[in-house]
Amino acid sequence: MRFEDYKPTGRIKNKHMLTLMDYSSEEIFELLHCAVELKRKQYARERHDYLAGKTLAMIFEKSSTRTRISFEQGIRQLGGYPMFLSSRDIQLGRGEPIRDTVRVMERMNIDEIMIRTFKQSDLEELAEYGHIPVINGLTDDFHPCQVLADLLTVYEEFGTFTGKKLVFFGEGFNMANSLMLGCAKVGMDVTICSPAGLGPKQKIVDAARAAALGGAKVVVTDDINEAISGANAVYTDVFFSMGQEKDPAKEAALMPMQVNAEMMAKAAPDAIFLHCLPAHRGEEVTDEVMEGAQSRIFPEAENRLHAQKAVMYMLMKDN
Ligand code: CP
């Protein structure tokens, strides 16, 4: 089964978007098809206010530019209302349990919740105690909405996932985890290249391998030359994610994996560069690559809007 041959049904079984671990290849295809269609409608200025009158609450326990803007703009374009809730301002930030917060929210007719938090278990608690769809806007373990936007960007570039390879350079943290799952499930080869001791958890590698579509390869290595060879999409992320302490030893281990012009020259001739942003130029990537002809970082950022509109719509509509 290839994405370009898949006939969408307009339905998914999932109620929440906590991790791509819970999503089948078909369900990811449904979301991507919906994102393509919503993007087309947006560009054609066709009406698509399918969530008129609905309210999306957005809880942020960490800073954000792209996630906040794309969810806020996305729900407005779908006809609904965004409610921005910083944990600095609501009682959650002063220790009110998440299970109480969600039950209050549903009493006040909130229709859907997006949360950016630290622990995946907090997200799971939110989903367990409420009856409202919950969307992961990033945890320490996963960033599924970012990866849906990344996959949309890869598809727009190559017209297929089949026979393509994405390489991620960096620590086996939230981005590596979600990229492994997302790429494997759409049938694209994925390599995570991390320094020894900084690789992804084996449980997630095993889950990605078990769910890989059409024999897609999931490789974890610390061999930079093996990793970059044949890569069609080259991806990296900051050395230190939000909430992580700076560590000179970790920085020294990651520096040889910097995506620079020399690294890009070793990838496939048609390779594109992706980054979830924000980036630290001169650390994980050079300014030359960020601004270069192979960079797709801004179409990728835009695709957060279209991918998340698909998520909000498909989870909130009556499946
Ligand atoms: N990529 C991403 O999630 O960006 P923000 O942290 O700005 O939301």
Short mmCIF file of C-alpha atoms in Angstrom, two decimals, residues 20-21 23-25 28 180-187 204-216 218:
data_model
loop_
_atom_site.label_atom_id
_atom_site.label_comp_id
_atom_site.label_asym_id
_atom_site.label_seq_id
_atom_site.Cartn_x
_atom_site.Cartn_y
_atom_site.Cartn_z
CA LEU A 20 1.82 7.97 16.35
CA MET A 21 2.40 4.68 18.19
CA TYR A 23 -1.99 5.21 14.73
CA SER A 24 -2.08 2.68 11.89
CA SER A 25 -0.57 3.41 8.47
CA ILE A 28 -1.84 8.42 9.10
CA MET A 180 10.89 6.73 13.46
CA LEU A 181 7.24 5.85 13.95
CA GLY A 182 5.89 8.20 11.29
CA CYS A 183 8.39 7.33 8.56
CA ALA A 184 8.13 3.57 9.18
CA LYS A 185 4.33 3.67 9.11
CA VAL A 186 4.17 5.52 5.78
CA GLY A 187 6.71 3.13 4.23
CA ILE A 204 10.19 2.62 20.43
CA VAL A 205 12.66 1.27 17.86
CA ASP A 206 10.97 -2.14 18.17
CA ALA A 207 7.50 -0.58 17.80
CA ALA A 208 8.58 1.29 14.65
CA ARG A 209 10.12 -1.86 13.16
CA ALA A 210 7.04 -3.93 13.97
CA ALA A 211 4.76 -1.37 12.26
CA ALA A 212 6.97 -0.60 9.24
CA LEU A 213 4.94 -0.54 6.02
CA GLY A 214 6.11 -2.41 2.93
CA GLY A 215 9.47 -3.42 4.37
CA ALA A 216 10.58 0.12 5.27
CA VAL A 218 14.37 1.42 10.64
#
